[in-house]
């Protein structure tokens, strides 16, 4: 009998528009300059650079500024041209860029953390600078005065940081795998709740304020979509990387989530589909299909004179099954499984070709991606990483 054909994840090779080369170390973060053909980058080599495209078609630094410590992260606000830079020594320095992006002027610096700054967010509406650090602290400062307004100690070093302007809720993801939600006031904060769904540390967060959905990426290779606005406690898991997820971005107008990872993969997820929660794994002392005992069920093994079997779980129904009753594999994209996973035989027969249709496209960048930035106005996607090269691709070329 011929093997049953199964849909495969749609894999494409990214077609790049431009490469920006010249950094001596890892480019930790970069951003496309709106309304300009330019890029701002910060690197482990201590440099802040603004790259503008010349008539020759090449990018050259219009600004090359050396900081006293490696640059770990940045936040750029196009309206005010305010550039906030986090450093390895715990300092946050703020600059104002000139209109022609040929000059940057230091506004202020303040000691936000005791060690490396991991993430920065500038909130124009409140004039706040939010940050997380390896010192296990979330802090926020007044960007006008530089005064520290408050802080909160997290359970572990925090990597993910997002903020909802409407409700003043801040989301902090840390290395323990926990996401903490805080309510910020002008000079105080209160704990709203915490939730945990990852088996590894949270490495990236992304917030959709329209659908009120939070995405969390993790070192366990997965992404979880938390439906916060729906108030139903729904958590959808997305499996599309073979290594830790390191950066997330969201295209609101097309409802596409973009994830990048240490595996070099760029995955574009269609979030405009009705996705399903993965079932909880059921507990049982014997296979819930054939009733064969599992290897710890000594009584049933003795009574039936049978050797115990290893326990597995069907990813579609969650039942505890033996290897013989779950010999098939299938992708289940609507449950977030773009790769083939273990399913029991009966579930395999029930999954239709339509249900196996991919809901994500995959692109191989060939290098460890540290950061991704999406410019919705032009549909440009920027990646930076350990190869020290900043790459820019176009949406209509890259994944449509």
Short mmCIF file of C-alpha atoms in Angstrom, two decimals:
data_model
loop_
_atom_site.label_atom_id
_atom_site.label_comp_id
_atom_site.label_asym_id
_atom_site.label_seq_id
_atom_site.Cartn_x
_atom_site.Cartn_y
_atom_site.Cartn_z
CA UNK A 1 0.00 0.00 0.00
CA UNK A 2 1.42 3.39 -1.00
CA UNK A 3 2.22 5.84 1.74
CA UNK A 4 -0.44 8.46 2.27
CA UNK A 5 0.67 11.84 0.90
CA UNK A 6 0.73 14.55 3.55
CA UNK A 7 0.98 18.32 3.17
CA UNK A 8 4.35 19.71 4.17
CA UNK A 9 5.18 23.04 5.73
CA UNK A 10 5.73 25.62 3.02
CA UNK A 11 9.46 26.39 3.02
CA UNK A 12 10.99 29.24 1.08
CA UNK A 13 14.41 30.79 0.86
CA UNK A 14 14.35 34.48 1.78
CA UNK A 15 15.19 36.84 -1.04
CA UNK A 16 17.09 39.74 0.45
CA UNK A 17 16.79 43.35 -0.64
CA UNK A 18 19.89 44.60 1.17
CA UNK A 19 22.71 43.59 3.47
CA UNK A 20 24.31 45.97 5.95
CA UNK A 21 27.81 44.85 6.90
CA UNK A 22 30.54 46.37 9.03
CA UNK A 23 29.87 45.44 12.66
CA UNK A 24 32.75 43.72 14.44
CA UNK A 25 30.56 41.76 16.87
CA UNK A 26 26.99 40.47 17.24
CA UNK A 27 24.33 43.01 16.26
CA UNK A 28 22.01 42.73 19.26
CA UNK A 29 19.24 44.92 17.88
CA UNK A 30 18.44 47.01 14.81
CA UNK A 31 15.47 48.96 13.46
CA UNK A 32 14.40 50.31 10.09
CA UNK A 33 14.22 54.11 10.03
CA UNK A 34 10.66 55.08 9.02
CA UNK A 35 10.35 57.25 5.88
CA UNK A 36 14.08 56.89 5.30
CA UNK A 37 16.14 54.26 3.54
CA UNK A 38 18.17 53.64 6.66
CA UNK A 39 18.84 51.38 9.63
CA UNK A 40 19.82 52.03 13.27
CA UNK A 41 21.87 49.32 14.97
CA UNK A 42 23.52 48.59 18.33
CA UNK A 43 26.21 45.97 18.75
CA UNK A 44 28.40 44.08 21.20
CA UNK A 45 31.32 46.00 19.67
CA UNK A 46 30.06 49.06 21.70
CA UNK A 47 28.94 50.95 18.62
CA UNK A 48 25.72 52.74 17.77
CA UNK A 49 25.39 53.24 14.03
CA UNK A 50 22.89 54.89 11.72
CA UNK A 51 23.21 53.45 8.22
CA UNK A 52 21.82 55.45 5.29
CA UNK A 53 21.60 54.15 1.75
CA UNK A 54 23.80 56.09 -0.68
CA UNK A 55 23.36 56.65 -4.42
CA UNK A 56 25.66 53.68 -5.01
CA UNK A 57 23.06 51.42 -3.40
CA UNK A 58 25.30 50.63 -0.42
CA UNK A 59 24.65 51.50 3.22
CA UNK A 60 27.24 53.69 4.93
CA UNK A 61 27.24 54.93 8.54
CA UNK A 62 26.04 58.53 8.76
CA UNK A 63 26.56 58.16 12.53
CA UNK A 64 29.23 56.04 14.20
CA UNK A 65 29.21 56.45 17.97
CA UNK A 66 31.21 54.41 20.48
CA UNK A 67 29.64 53.74 23.88
CA UNK A 68 31.57 52.96 27.09
CA UNK A 69 30.14 49.43 27.27
CA UNK A 70 28.69 46.84 24.85
CA UNK A 71 25.25 47.86 23.58
CA UNK A 72 22.69 45.22 24.55
CA UNK A 73 19.39 46.73 23.34
CA UNK A 74 17.67 49.85 22.02
CA UNK A 75 14.31 51.55 21.58
CA UNK A 76 13.68 54.16 18.87
CA UNK A 77 10.69 56.48 18.70
CA UNK A 78 10.31 57.97 15.17
CA UNK A 79 8.01 60.82 16.27
CA UNK A 80 10.51 62.34 18.67
CA UNK A 81 13.62 60.71 17.12
CA UNK A 82 14.51 59.63 20.66
CA UNK A 83 16.95 56.73 20.79
CA UNK A 84 17.25 54.89 24.12
CA UNK A 85 20.22 52.51 24.39
CA UNK A 86 20.74 49.86 27.04
CA UNK A 87 24.29 48.91 27.97
CA UNK A 88 26.03 45.91 29.44
CA UNK A 89 26.95 47.93 32.56
CA UNK A 90 23.28 48.59 33.43
CA UNK A 91 23.13 52.16 32.11
CA UNK A 92 20.44 53.55 29.80
CA UNK A 93 21.56 56.45 27.61
CA UNK A 94 19.11 58.61 25.66
CA UNK A 95 19.95 60.50 22.48
CA UNK A 96 18.02 62.71 20.06
CA UNK A 97 18.80 62.16 16.40
CA UNK A 98 18.89 65.10 14.00
CA UNK A 99 16.29 65.36 11.22
CA UNK A 100 18.81 64.31 8.58
CA UNK A 101 20.05 61.41 10.78
CA UNK A 102 23.63 62.67 10.61
CA UNK A 103 24.00 63.61 14.27
CA UNK A 104 22.99 62.26 17.68
CA UNK A 105 22.94 64.37 20.84
CA UNK A 106 23.09 62.90 24.33
CA UNK A 107 20.09 63.95 26.44
CA UNK A 108 20.64 62.01 29.63
CA UNK A 109 21.99 58.79 31.12
CA UNK A 110 20.85 56.99 34.22
CA UNK A 111 21.80 53.85 36.09
CA UNK A 112 18.70 51.73 35.59
CA UNK A 113 20.15 48.32 36.54
CA UNK A 114 23.05 46.74 38.38
CA UNK A 115 23.96 44.59 35.38
CA UNK A 116 23.21 44.18 31.67
CA UNK A 117 20.05 45.88 30.36
CA UNK A 118 18.01 43.28 28.47
CA UNK A 119 15.01 45.18 27.05
CA UNK A 120 13.88 48.82 26.75
CA UNK A 121 10.51 50.31 25.82
CA UNK A 122 9.87 54.05 25.45
CA UNK A 123 6.21 54.98 26.02
CA UNK A 124 5.59 58.38 24.48
CA UNK A 125 2.07 58.73 25.90
CA UNK A 126 3.34 58.53 29.49
CA UNK A 127 6.90 59.76 28.93
CA UNK A 128 8.13 56.56 30.52
CA UNK A 129 11.16 54.39 29.82
CA UNK A 130 10.54 50.77 30.83
CA UNK A 131 13.42 48.32 31.14
CA UNK A 132 14.43 44.88 32.35
CA UNK A 133 17.88 43.64 33.34
CA UNK A 134 19.92 40.64 34.30
CA UNK A 135 19.68 41.90 37.89
CA UNK A 136 16.14 40.41 37.97
CA UNK A 137 14.50 43.83 38.10
CA UNK A 138 11.91 45.59 36.01
CA UNK A 139 12.14 49.38 36.36
CA UNK A 140 10.50 52.44 34.86
CA UNK A 141 11.81 56.00 34.68
CA UNK A 142 10.46 59.39 33.70
CA UNK A 143 12.05 60.23 30.34
CA UNK A 144 11.76 63.97 31.01
CA UNK A 145 13.46 64.10 34.40
CA UNK A 146 15.38 60.83 34.35
CA UNK A 147 13.91 60.06 37.78
CA UNK A 148 13.30 56.45 38.74
CA UNK A 149 9.54 56.01 39.28
CA UNK A 150 9.50 52.43 40.54
CA UNK A 151 10.57 48.85 40.12
CA UNK A 152 9.61 45.23 40.62
CA UNK A 153 11.82 42.20 41.29
CA UNK A 154 11.12 39.26 38.96
CA UNK A 155 11.68 35.59 39.80
CA UNK A 156 14.56 35.38 37.30
CA UNK A 157 16.38 37.49 34.73
CA UNK A 158 13.77 38.99 32.39
CA UNK A 159 14.06 38.92 28.59
CA UNK A 160 10.54 39.75 27.39
CA UNK A 161 8.89 43.14 27.90
CA UNK A 162 5.65 44.59 26.48
CA UNK A 163 3.28 47.37 27.53
CA UNK A 164 -0.40 48.13 26.90
CA UNK A 165 -0.96 51.89 26.80
CA UNK A 166 -4.75 51.69 27.27
CA UNK A 167 -4.73 49.73 30.53
CA UNK A 168 -1.17 50.52 31.70
CA UNK A 169 -0.44 46.83 32.06
CA UNK A 170 3.15 45.71 31.60
CA UNK A 171 4.07 42.13 30.65
CA UNK A 172 7.42 40.77 31.83
CA UNK A 173 8.70 37.35 30.76
CA UNK A 174 11.64 35.78 32.60
CA UNK A 175 14.06 32.85 32.43
CA UNK A 176 11.92 30.74 34.79
CA UNK A 177 9.27 30.50 32.07
CA UNK A 178 6.89 32.82 33.89
CA UNK A 179 5.06 35.88 32.55
CA UNK A 180 4.22 38.53 35.13
CA UNK A 181 1.50 41.14 34.55
CA UNK A 182 1.82 44.39 36.48
CA UNK A 183 -0.45 47.43 36.67
CA UNK A 184 1.62 50.62 36.55
CA UNK A 185 0.71 53.92 38.15
CA UNK A 186 2.82 57.05 38.10
CA UNK A 187 5.04 55.97 40.99
CA UNK A 188 3.77 52.54 42.00
CA UNK A 189 2.87 49.16 40.56
CA UNK A 190 0.69 46.26 41.64
CA UNK A 191 0.85 42.60 40.71
CA UNK A 192 -2.16 41.56 38.59
CA UNK A 193 -1.31 37.92 37.93
CA UNK A 194 1.35 35.51 36.72
CA UNK A 195 1.04 32.62 34.33
CA UNK A 196 3.34 29.89 33.12
CA UNK A 197 3.00 27.58 30.15
CA UNK A 198 6.55 27.10 28.93
CA UNK A 199 8.96 24.38 30.03
CA UNK A 200 11.88 26.72 29.26
CA UNK A 201 12.60 30.38 29.87
CA UNK A 202 10.63 33.13 28.15
CA UNK A 203 12.92 34.74 25.57
CA UNK A 204 10.58 37.16 23.75
CA UNK A 205 7.15 38.78 24.09
CA UNK A 206 4.89 40.47 21.54
CA UNK A 207 1.61 42.28 22.27
CA UNK A 208 -1.36 42.79 19.94
CA UNK A 209 -3.35 45.65 21.51
CA UNK A 210 -6.21 45.31 19.00
CA UNK A 211 -7.02 41.62 19.55
CA UNK A 212 -5.57 41.86 23.09
CA UNK A 213 -3.41 38.80 22.60
CA UNK A 214 0.05 38.23 24.07
CA UNK A 215 2.61 36.03 22.31
CA UNK A 216 5.50 34.52 24.26
CA UNK A 217 8.51 32.78 22.71
CA UNK A 218 10.70 30.43 24.71
CA UNK A 219 13.92 28.46 24.85
CA UNK A 220 11.68 25.34 24.73
CA UNK A 221 11.32 26.12 20.96
CA UNK A 222 7.62 26.98 21.27
CA UNK A 223 5.39 30.06 21.10
CA UNK A 224 2.24 30.45 23.19
CA UNK A 225 -0.62 32.76 22.24
CA UNK A 226 -2.37 33.98 25.41
CA UNK A 227 -5.90 35.31 24.81
CA UNK A 228 -6.01 37.97 27.52
CA UNK A 229 -8.80 40.14 26.12
CA UNK A 230 -11.17 37.20 25.60
CA UNK A 231 -11.09 36.41 29.34
CA UNK A 232 -11.49 32.70 28.58
CA UNK A 233 -7.98 31.68 29.60
CA UNK A 234 -7.26 30.32 26.13
CA UNK A 235 -3.61 29.46 25.44
CA UNK A 236 -2.71 28.28 21.93
CA UNK A 237 0.68 26.63 21.37
CA UNK A 238 2.66 27.14 18.15
CA UNK A 239 5.44 24.70 17.24
CA UNK A 240 7.59 25.74 14.28
CA UNK A 241 11.21 26.08 15.46
CA UNK A 242 13.94 23.53 16.14
CA UNK A 243 15.81 25.77 18.59
CA UNK A 244 14.97 28.58 20.99
CA UNK A 245 12.72 31.38 19.77
CA UNK A 246 14.63 34.65 20.14
CA UNK A 247 12.48 37.42 18.71
CA UNK A 248 8.85 38.11 17.79
CA UNK A 249 7.11 40.78 15.75
CA UNK A 250 3.49 41.25 14.71
CA UNK A 251 1.94 42.66 11.53
CA UNK A 252 -1.39 44.03 12.77
CA UNK A 253 -2.99 44.83 9.41
CA UNK A 254 -2.48 41.29 8.06
CA UNK A 255 -2.64 39.48 11.43
CA UNK A 256 0.66 37.71 10.87
CA UNK A 257 3.08 36.77 13.63
CA UNK A 258 6.76 36.70 12.68
CA UNK A 259 9.11 34.59 14.77
CA UNK A 260 12.86 34.10 14.50
CA UNK A 261 15.11 31.67 16.29
CA UNK A 262 18.54 30.30 16.98
CA UNK A 263 17.86 27.65 14.31
CA UNK A 264 18.06 30.39 11.67
CA UNK A 265 14.39 29.99 10.88
CA UNK A 266 11.98 32.81 10.08
CA UNK A 267 8.39 31.64 10.50
CA UNK A 268 5.40 33.72 9.42
CA UNK A 269 2.23 32.53 11.17
CA UNK A 270 -1.25 33.28 9.85
CA UNK A 271 -3.17 34.30 12.96
CA UNK A 272 -6.34 35.08 11.02
CA UNK A 273 -7.56 31.49 11.38
CA UNK A 274 -9.59 29.76 14.09
CA UNK A 275 -6.94 27.92 16.10
CA UNK A 276 -7.53 25.19 18.67
CA UNK A 277 -6.05 24.61 22.10
CA UNK A 278 -3.91 21.52 22.54
CA UNK A 279 -5.56 19.03 24.92
CA UNK A 280 -4.22 18.25 28.36
CA UNK A 281 -2.35 14.97 28.53
CA UNK A 282 -4.42 12.36 30.34
CA UNK A 283 -3.07 10.07 33.06
CA UNK A 284 -3.58 6.33 32.86
CA UNK A 285 -1.92 3.12 34.03
CA UNK A 286 -2.72 1.39 30.75
CA UNK A 287 -3.15 2.29 27.09
CA UNK A 288 -6.48 4.03 26.60
CA UNK A 289 -6.88 2.34 23.23
CA UNK A 290 -5.87 -1.32 23.68
CA UNK A 291 -5.75 -1.49 27.51
CA UNK A 292 -2.21 -2.89 27.53
CA UNK A 293 -0.49 -2.04 30.85
CA UNK A 294 2.29 0.51 31.04
CA UNK A 295 5.61 -0.63 32.52
CA UNK A 296 4.90 0.74 36.05
CA UNK A 297 1.54 -1.05 36.33
CA UNK A 298 2.88 -4.15 38.07
CA UNK A 299 -0.52 -5.51 39.12
CA UNK A 300 -2.03 -5.56 35.63
CA UNK A 301 1.25 -6.91 34.20
CA UNK A 302 1.14 -9.79 36.71
CA UNK A 303 -2.58 -10.47 36.22
CA UNK A 304 -2.41 -10.45 32.43
CA UNK A 305 1.08 -12.03 32.23
CA UNK A 306 2.15 -9.26 29.85
CA UNK A 307 5.24 -7.04 29.72
CA UNK A 308 4.52 -3.38 30.40
CA UNK A 309 4.78 -0.85 27.57
CA UNK A 310 6.12 2.68 27.37
CA UNK A 311 3.54 5.50 27.61
CA UNK A 312 3.05 8.09 24.86
CA UNK A 313 0.42 10.77 24.28
CA UNK A 314 -1.62 11.63 21.22
CA UNK A 315 -1.11 15.32 20.43
CA UNK A 316 -4.67 15.65 19.08
CA UNK A 317 -6.84 13.99 21.75
CA UNK A 318 -4.36 13.87 24.65
CA UNK A 319 -5.00 10.20 25.46
CA UNK A 320 -2.28 8.03 26.99
CA UNK A 321 -1.41 5.41 24.39
CA UNK A 322 1.23 2.80 23.65
CA UNK A 323 3.60 2.94 20.68
CA UNK A 324 1.59 0.38 18.68
CA UNK A 325 -1.58 2.45 18.97
CA UNK A 326 0.21 5.67 18.03
CA UNK A 327 2.44 4.55 15.17
CA UNK A 328 1.37 7.38 12.85
CA UNK A 329 2.57 10.98 12.58
CA UNK A 330 0.72 14.02 11.28
CA UNK A 331 0.94 17.78 11.20
CA UNK A 332 -1.97 19.57 12.92
CA UNK A 333 -1.49 23.23 11.94
CA UNK A 334 -4.69 24.51 13.57
CA UNK A 335 -3.31 23.21 16.88
CA UNK A 336 0.03 24.85 16.14
CA UNK A 337 1.87 21.71 15.04
CA UNK A 338 3.34 22.63 11.66
CA UNK A 339 5.74 19.69 11.97
CA UNK A 340 4.54 16.09 12.12
CA UNK A 341 3.83 14.88 15.66
CA UNK A 342 2.67 11.65 17.29
CA UNK A 343 -1.08 10.94 17.05
CA UNK A 344 -3.09 7.84 17.87
CA UNK A 345 -4.26 5.75 14.93
CA UNK A 346 -7.92 6.76 15.22
CA UNK A 347 -7.07 10.48 15.31
CA UNK A 348 -4.78 10.03 12.31
CA UNK A 349 -7.69 8.62 10.31
CA UNK A 350 -9.94 11.51 11.33
CA UNK A 351 -7.55 14.31 10.29
CA UNK A 352 -8.51 15.58 6.83
CA UNK A 353 -6.21 17.02 4.17
CA UNK A 354 -7.78 20.42 4.81
CA UNK A 355 -6.81 20.16 8.49
CA UNK A 356 -3.23 19.35 7.47
CA UNK A 357 -2.96 22.46 5.29
CA UNK A 358 -0.09 24.66 6.58
CA UNK A 359 -0.96 27.90 8.36
CA UNK A 360 2.64 29.18 8.38
CA UNK A 361 5.48 29.69 5.92
CA UNK A 362 9.08 28.86 6.73
CA UNK A 363 12.27 30.61 5.62
CA UNK A 364 15.87 29.61 6.33
CA UNK A 365 18.22 32.52 6.96
CA UNK A 366 21.25 30.24 7.50
CA UNK A 367 22.30 32.01 10.70
CA UNK A 368 21.31 32.44 14.35
CA UNK A 369 18.83 35.35 14.44
CA UNK A 370 18.91 37.48 17.59
CA UNK A 371 16.39 40.16 16.64
CA UNK A 372 13.64 40.87 14.10
CA UNK A 373 11.96 44.18 13.25
CA UNK A 374 9.00 44.65 10.90
CA UNK A 375 8.21 47.96 9.21
CA UNK A 376 4.49 47.76 8.42
CA UNK A 377 4.44 50.95 6.32
CA UNK A 378 6.67 49.42 3.66
CA UNK A 379 6.37 45.73 4.43
CA UNK A 380 10.09 45.39 5.15
CA UNK A 381 11.49 42.77 7.49
CA UNK A 382 14.87 43.25 9.19
CA UNK A 383 16.91 40.58 10.96
CA UNK A 384 20.19 40.77 12.86
CA UNK A 385 22.24 38.14 14.57
CA UNK A 386 25.46 36.33 15.24
CA UNK A 387 26.76 36.61 11.67
CA UNK A 388 27.21 40.39 12.35
CA UNK A 389 25.17 41.21 9.22
CA UNK A 390 21.88 43.12 9.14
CA UNK A 391 19.54 41.81 6.46
CA UNK A 392 16.46 43.50 5.02
CA UNK A 393 13.81 41.71 2.96
CA UNK A 394 10.50 42.86 1.48
CA UNK A 395 7.16 41.37 2.47
CA UNK A 396 5.92 40.80 -1.07
CA UNK A 397 9.20 39.11 -1.92
CA UNK A 398 9.72 37.29 1.35
CA UNK A 399 6.52 35.51 2.20
CA UNK A 400 3.52 36.27 0.03
#
